[in-house]
Short mmCIF file of C-alpha atoms and ligand atoms in Angstrom, two decimals:
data_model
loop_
_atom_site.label_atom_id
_atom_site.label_comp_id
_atom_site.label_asym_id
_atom_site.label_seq_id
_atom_site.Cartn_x
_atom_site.Cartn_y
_atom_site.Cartn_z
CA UNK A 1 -18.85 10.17 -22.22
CA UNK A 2 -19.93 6.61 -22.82
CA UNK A 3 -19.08 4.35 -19.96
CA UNK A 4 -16.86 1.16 -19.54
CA UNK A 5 -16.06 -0.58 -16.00
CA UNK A 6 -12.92 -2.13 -14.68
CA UNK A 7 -14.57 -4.95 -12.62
CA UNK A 8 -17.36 -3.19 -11.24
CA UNK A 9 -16.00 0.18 -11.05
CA UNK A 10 -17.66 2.66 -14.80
CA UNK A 11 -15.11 4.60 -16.17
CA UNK A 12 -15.39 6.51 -19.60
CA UNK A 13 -14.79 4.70 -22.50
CA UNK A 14 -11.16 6.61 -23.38
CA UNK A 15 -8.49 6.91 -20.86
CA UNK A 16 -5.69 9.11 -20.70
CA UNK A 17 -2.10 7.90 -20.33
CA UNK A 18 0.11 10.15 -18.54
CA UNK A 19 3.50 9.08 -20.22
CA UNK A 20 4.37 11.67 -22.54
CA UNK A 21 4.09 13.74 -19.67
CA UNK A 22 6.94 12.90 -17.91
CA UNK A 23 9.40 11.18 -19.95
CA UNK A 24 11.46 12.69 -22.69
CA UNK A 25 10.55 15.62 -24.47
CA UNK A 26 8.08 16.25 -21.76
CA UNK A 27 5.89 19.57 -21.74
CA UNK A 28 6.25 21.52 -18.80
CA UNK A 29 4.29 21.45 -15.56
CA UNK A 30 1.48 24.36 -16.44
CA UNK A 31 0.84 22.54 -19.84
CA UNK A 32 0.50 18.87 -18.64
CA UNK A 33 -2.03 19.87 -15.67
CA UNK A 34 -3.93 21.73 -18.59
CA UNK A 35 -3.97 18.78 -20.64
CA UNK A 36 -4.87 16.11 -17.18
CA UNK A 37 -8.06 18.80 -16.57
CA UNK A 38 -8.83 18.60 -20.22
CA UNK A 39 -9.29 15.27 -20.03
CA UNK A 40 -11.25 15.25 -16.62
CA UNK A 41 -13.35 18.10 -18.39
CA UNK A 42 -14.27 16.14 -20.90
CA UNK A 43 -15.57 12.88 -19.02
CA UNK A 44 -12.05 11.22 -18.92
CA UNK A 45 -12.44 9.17 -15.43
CA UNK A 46 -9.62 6.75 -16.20
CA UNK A 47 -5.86 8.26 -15.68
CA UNK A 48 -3.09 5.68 -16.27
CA UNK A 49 0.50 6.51 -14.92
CA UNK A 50 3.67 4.59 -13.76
CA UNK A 51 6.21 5.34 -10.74
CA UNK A 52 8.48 4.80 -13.79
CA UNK A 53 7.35 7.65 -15.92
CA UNK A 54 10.06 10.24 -15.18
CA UNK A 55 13.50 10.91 -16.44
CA UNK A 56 16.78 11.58 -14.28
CA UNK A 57 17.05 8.69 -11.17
CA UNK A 58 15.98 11.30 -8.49
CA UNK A 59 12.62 12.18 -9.93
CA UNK A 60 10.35 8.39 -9.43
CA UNK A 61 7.23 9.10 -9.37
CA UNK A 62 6.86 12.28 -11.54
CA UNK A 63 4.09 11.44 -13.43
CA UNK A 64 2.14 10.42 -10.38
CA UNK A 65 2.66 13.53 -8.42
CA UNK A 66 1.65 15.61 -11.69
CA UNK A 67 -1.55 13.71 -11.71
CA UNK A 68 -2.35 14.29 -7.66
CA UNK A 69 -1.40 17.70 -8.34
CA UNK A 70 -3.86 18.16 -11.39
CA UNK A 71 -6.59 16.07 -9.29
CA UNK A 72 -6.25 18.22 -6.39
CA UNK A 73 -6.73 21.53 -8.21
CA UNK A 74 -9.70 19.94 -10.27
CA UNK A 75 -13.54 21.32 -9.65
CA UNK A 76 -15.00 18.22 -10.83
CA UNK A 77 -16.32 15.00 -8.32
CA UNK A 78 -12.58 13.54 -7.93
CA UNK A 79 -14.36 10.02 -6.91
CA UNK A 80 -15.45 9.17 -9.99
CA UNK A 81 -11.80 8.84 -11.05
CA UNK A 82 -10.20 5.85 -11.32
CA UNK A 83 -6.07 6.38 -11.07
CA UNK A 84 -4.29 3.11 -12.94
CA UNK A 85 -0.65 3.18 -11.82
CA UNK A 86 2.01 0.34 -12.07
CA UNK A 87 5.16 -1.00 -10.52
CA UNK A 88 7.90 -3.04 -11.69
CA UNK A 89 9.92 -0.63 -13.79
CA UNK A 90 12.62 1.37 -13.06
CA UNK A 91 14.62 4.43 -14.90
CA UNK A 92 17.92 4.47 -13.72
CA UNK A 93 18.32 7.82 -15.32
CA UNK A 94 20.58 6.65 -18.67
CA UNK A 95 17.37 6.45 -20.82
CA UNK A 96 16.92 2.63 -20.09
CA UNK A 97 13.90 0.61 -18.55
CA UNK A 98 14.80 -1.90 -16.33
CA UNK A 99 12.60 -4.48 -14.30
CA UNK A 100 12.33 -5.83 -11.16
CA UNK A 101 9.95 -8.06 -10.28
CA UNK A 102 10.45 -8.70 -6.68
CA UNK A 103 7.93 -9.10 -4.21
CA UNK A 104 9.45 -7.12 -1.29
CA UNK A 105 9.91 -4.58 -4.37
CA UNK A 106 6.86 -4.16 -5.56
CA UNK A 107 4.95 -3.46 -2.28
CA UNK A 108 7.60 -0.95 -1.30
CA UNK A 109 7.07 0.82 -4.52
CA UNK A 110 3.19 0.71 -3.78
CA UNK A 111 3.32 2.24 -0.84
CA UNK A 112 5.68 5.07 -2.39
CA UNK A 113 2.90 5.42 -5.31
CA UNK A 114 0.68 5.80 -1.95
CA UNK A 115 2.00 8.54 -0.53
CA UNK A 116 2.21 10.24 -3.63
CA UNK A 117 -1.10 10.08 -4.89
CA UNK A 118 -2.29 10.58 -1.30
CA UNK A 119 -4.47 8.07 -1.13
CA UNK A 120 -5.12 5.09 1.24
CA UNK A 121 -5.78 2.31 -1.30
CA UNK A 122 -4.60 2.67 -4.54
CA UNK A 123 -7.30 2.66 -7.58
CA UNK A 124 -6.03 0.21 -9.85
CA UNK A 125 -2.28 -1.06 -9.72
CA UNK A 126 -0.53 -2.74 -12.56
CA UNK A 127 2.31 -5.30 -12.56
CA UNK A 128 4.49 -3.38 -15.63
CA UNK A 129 6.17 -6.17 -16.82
CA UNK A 130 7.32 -9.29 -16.37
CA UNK A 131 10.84 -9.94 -15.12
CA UNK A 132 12.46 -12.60 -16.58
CA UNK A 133 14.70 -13.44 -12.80
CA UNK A 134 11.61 -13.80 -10.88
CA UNK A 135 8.83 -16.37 -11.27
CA UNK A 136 5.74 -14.75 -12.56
CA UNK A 137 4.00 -16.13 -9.60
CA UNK A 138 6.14 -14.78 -7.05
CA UNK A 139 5.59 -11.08 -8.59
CA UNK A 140 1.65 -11.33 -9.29
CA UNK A 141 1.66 -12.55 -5.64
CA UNK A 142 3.03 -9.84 -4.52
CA UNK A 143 -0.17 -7.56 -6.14
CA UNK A 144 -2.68 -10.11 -4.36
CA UNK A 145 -0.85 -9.42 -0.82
CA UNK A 146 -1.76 -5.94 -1.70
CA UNK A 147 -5.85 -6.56 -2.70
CA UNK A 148 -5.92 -8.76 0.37
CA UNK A 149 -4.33 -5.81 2.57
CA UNK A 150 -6.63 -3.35 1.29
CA UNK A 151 -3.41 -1.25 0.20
CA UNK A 152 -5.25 -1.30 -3.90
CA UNK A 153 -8.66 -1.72 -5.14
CA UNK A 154 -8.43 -3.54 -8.06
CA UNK A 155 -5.47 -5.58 -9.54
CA UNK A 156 -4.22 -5.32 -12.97
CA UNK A 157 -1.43 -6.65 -15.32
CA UNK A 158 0.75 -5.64 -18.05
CA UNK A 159 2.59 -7.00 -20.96
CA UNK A 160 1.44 -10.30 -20.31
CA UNK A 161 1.04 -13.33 -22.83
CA UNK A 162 -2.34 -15.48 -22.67
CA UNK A 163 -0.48 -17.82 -20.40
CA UNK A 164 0.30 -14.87 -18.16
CA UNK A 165 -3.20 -13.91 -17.92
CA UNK A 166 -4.34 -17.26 -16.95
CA UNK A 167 -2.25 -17.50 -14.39
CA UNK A 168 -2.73 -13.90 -12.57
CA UNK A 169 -6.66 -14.80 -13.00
CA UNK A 170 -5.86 -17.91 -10.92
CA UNK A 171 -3.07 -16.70 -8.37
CA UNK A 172 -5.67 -13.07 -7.57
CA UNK A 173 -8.28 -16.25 -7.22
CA UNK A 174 -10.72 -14.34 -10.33
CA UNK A 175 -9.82 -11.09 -9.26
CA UNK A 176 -7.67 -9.82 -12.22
CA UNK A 177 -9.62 -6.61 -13.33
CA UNK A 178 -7.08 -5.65 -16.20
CA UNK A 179 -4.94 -6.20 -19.07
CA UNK A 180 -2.44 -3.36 -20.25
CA UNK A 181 -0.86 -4.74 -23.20
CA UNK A 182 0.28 -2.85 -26.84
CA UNK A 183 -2.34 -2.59 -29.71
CA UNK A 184 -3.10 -0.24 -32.27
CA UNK A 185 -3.70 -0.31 -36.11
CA UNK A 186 0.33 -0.44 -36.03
CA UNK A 187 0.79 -3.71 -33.46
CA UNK A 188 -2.17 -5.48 -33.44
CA UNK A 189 -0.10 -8.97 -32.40
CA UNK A 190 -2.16 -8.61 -28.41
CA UNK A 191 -5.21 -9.61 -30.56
CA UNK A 192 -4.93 -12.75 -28.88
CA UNK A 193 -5.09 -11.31 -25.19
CA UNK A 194 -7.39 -9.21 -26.15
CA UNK A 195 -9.82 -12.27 -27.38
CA UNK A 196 -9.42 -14.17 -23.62
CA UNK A 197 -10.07 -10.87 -21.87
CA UNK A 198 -13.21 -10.49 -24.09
CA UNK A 199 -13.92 -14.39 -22.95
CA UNK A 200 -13.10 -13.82 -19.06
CA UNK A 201 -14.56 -10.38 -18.84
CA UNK A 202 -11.53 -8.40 -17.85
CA UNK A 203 -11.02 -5.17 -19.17
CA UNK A 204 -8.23 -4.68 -22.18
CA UNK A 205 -6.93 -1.09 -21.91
CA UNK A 206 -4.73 -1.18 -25.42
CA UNK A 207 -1.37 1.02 -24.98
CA UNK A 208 0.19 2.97 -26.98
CA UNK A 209 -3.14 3.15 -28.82
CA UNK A 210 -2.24 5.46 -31.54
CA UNK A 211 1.19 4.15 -32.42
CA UNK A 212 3.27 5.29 -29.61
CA UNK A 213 4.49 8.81 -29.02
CA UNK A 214 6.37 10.63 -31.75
CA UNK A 215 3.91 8.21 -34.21
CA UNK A 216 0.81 9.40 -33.66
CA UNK A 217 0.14 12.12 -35.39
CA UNK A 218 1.41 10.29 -38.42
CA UNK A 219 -1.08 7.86 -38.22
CA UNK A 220 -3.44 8.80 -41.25
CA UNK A 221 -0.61 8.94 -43.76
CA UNK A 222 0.80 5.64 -42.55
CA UNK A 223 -2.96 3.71 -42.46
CA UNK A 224 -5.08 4.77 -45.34
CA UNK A 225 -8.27 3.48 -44.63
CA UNK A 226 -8.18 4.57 -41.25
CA UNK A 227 -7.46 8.55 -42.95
CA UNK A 228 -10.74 7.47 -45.35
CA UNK A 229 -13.04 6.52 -42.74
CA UNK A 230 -12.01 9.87 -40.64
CA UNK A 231 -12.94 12.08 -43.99
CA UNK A 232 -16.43 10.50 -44.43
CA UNK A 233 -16.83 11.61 -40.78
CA UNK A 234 -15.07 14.62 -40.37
CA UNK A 235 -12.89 13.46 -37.53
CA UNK A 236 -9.24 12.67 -37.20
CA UNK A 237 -7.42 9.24 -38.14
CA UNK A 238 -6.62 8.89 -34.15
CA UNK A 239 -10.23 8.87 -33.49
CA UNK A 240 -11.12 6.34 -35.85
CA UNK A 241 -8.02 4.51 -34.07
CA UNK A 242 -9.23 4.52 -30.96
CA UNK A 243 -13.26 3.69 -32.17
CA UNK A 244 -12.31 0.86 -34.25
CA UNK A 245 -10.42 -0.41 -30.69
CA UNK A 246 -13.55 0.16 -28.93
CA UNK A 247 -15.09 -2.15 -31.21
CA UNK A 248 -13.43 -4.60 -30.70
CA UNK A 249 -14.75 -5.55 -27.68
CA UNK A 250 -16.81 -4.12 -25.00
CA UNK A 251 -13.93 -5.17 -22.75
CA UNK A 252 -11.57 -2.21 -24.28
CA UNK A 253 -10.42 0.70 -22.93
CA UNK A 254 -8.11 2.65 -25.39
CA UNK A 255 -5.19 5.03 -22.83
CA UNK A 256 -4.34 7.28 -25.30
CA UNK A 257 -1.40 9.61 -24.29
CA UNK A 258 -1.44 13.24 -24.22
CA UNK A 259 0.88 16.37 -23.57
CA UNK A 260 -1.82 19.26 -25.11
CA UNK A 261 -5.46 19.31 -24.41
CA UNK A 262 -6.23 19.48 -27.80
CA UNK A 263 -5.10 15.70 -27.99
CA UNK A 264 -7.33 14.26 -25.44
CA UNK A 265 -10.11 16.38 -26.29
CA UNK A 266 -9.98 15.39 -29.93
CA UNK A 267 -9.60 11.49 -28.40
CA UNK A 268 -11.69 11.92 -25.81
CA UNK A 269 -14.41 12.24 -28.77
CA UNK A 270 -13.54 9.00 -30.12
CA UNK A 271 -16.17 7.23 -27.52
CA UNK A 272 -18.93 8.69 -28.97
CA UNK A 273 -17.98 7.44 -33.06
CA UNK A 274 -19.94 4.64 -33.88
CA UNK A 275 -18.24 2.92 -37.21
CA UNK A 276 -20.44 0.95 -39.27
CA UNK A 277 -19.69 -2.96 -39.81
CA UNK A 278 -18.55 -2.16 -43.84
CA UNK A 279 -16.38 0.31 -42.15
CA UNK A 280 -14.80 -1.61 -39.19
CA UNK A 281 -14.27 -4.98 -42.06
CA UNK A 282 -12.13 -2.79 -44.08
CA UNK A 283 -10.03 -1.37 -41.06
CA UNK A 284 -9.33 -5.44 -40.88
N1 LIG B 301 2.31 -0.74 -19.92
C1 LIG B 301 3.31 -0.36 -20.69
O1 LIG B 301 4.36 -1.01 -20.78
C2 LIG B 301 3.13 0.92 -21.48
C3 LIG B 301 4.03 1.23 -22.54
C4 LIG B 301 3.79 2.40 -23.25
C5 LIG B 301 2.72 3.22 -22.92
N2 LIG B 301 1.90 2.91 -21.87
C6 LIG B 301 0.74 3.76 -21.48
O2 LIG B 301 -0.07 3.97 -22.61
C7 LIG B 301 -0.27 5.36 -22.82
C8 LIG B 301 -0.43 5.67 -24.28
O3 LIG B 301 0.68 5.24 -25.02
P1 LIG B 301 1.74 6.28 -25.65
O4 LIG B 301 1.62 7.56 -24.95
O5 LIG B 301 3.02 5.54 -25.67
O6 LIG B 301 1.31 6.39 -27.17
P2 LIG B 301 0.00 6.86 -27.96
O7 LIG B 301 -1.14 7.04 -27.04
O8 LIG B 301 -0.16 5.92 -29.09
O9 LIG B 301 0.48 8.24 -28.54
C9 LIG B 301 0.70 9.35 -27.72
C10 LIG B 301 0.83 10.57 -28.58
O10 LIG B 301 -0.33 10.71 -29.34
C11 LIG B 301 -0.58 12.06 -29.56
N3 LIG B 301 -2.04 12.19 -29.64
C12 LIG B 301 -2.94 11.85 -28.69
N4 LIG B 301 -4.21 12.04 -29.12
C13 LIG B 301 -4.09 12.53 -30.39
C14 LIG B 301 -5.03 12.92 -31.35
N5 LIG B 301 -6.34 12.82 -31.11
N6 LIG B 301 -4.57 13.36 -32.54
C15 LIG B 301 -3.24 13.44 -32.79
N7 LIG B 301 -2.29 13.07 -31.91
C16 LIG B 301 -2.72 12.62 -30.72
C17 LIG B 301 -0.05 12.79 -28.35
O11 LIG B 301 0.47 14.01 -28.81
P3 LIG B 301 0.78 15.25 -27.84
O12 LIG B 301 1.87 14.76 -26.92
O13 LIG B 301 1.23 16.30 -28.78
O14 LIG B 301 -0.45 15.58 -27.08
C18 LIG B 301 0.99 11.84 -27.79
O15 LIG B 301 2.29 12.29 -27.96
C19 LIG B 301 1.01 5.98 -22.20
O16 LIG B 301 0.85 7.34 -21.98
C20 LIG B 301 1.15 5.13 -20.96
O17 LIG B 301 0.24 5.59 -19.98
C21 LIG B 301 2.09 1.75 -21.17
#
């Protein structure tokens, strides 16, 4: 697969996000490992997860073990994988998403995303969102305690405005490697984050890439030209999706989820479709 980096570490060019995995409607354990070595089979390298993707209260961490587990059983070289995970969020087990943003927080939940991915240093670790009770500061210094201690490789942020992203650049002292915010053909209003990371050099993985689960699939009958473009090549809609993301800027890294193999292999492909420039001007 074509490569991307995350500050100075080459991933392929489409991740996979492990969400519809472990939250509702969730496949069981058999299929999701299938569809994690899929992707790994197919020159996936980046993985991204949450402590937060799970359902019931007693479960944190679900998607993260899955991924270890799939890892663990894979033939492949396991250290050319780069595993993105995040704290911040919590599911109490009512179907919400709650935040917390505290420091003490967020390096206990590291070191529980440690232990389950059984790993000294995590790969890349993500502040999920901000929390509105705690000063944005406070939290993102909380992830640069944990570069300095050696506890995660490389530092990362999530639905965070331009402002946001300024300020983590500044706080990590030019050590922000990422920025996970929403865009697809369907919410394309991180444009402007996606822009400064192009400027600064930090890599833009765009979530929910395709629309967001339970969209997806719909995504050629809701965006014509993208269903157009995919006939003159023979590929899906999603792929076009994710190419016309890549082209955006070489900064992008598109985490498209998955819950069959068939998905990520058929996304996976996307990092090889080159769109012309008549093509990519009419996607907009
Ligand atoms: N940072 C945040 O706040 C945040 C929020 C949301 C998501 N995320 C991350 O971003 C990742 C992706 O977002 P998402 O899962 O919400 O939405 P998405 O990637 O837009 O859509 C996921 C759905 O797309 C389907 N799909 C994947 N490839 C396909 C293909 N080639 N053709 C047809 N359908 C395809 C999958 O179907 P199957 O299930 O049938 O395989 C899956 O249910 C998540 O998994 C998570 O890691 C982060």
């Amino acid at each position: 697969m074509k490569q991307r980096s995350i500050a100075n570490f080459p991933v392929g060019a489409i991740g996979l996000g492990g969400m519809p995995m472990s939250i509702e409607g969730r496949p069981d354990t058999e299929r999701s490992i299938a569809t994690i070595v899929a992707a790994l089979d197919a020159g996936v390298t980046l993985i991204d997860t949450a402590d937060a993707y799970h359902i019931h209260a007693d479960e944190v961490g679900h998607n993260e073990s899955l991924i270890a587990q799939a890892v663990a059983s894979w033939n492949g070289d396991a250290s050319q994988i780069l595993i993105a995970t995040k704290g911040g969020h919590l599911r109490p087990g009512d179907g919400s998403w709650q935040v917390n943003g505290d420091p003490a927080y967020l390096k206990s939940a590291a070191e529980a995303s440690l232990k389950r991915l059984g790993v000294d240093a995590l790969g890349l670790y993500q502040f999920h969102r901000p929390d509105p009770k705690v000063p944005y500061a406070d939290s993102v210094g909380a992830i640069r305690d944990l570069l300095d201690e050696g506890k995660i490789r490389f530092a990362g942020i999530s639905n965070a405005n331009p402002e946001q992203i300024r300020q983590a650049q500044e706080i990590l002292g030019g050590r922000l490697a990422s920025v996970q915010n929403q865009f697809s053909p369907a919410f394309r209003s991180s444009a402007p984050e996606l822009q400064l990371c192009d400027e600064l050099g930090i890599a833009f993985l765009p979530y929910s890439p395709l629309g967001g689960i339970g969209k997806a699939g719909q995504l050629g009958d809701t965006f014509a030209k993208f269903a157009e473009v995919a006939n003159n090549h023979g590929v899906s809609p999603q792929q076009v999706a994710l190419a016309w993301e890549l082209a955006q800027s070489p900064q992008v890294i598109p985490i498209p989820g998955a819950s069959r193999p068939e998905s990520i292999r058929d996304s996976a492909a996307a990092a090889e479709l080159e769109l012309s420039a008549d093509e990519l001007l009419a996607l907009g």
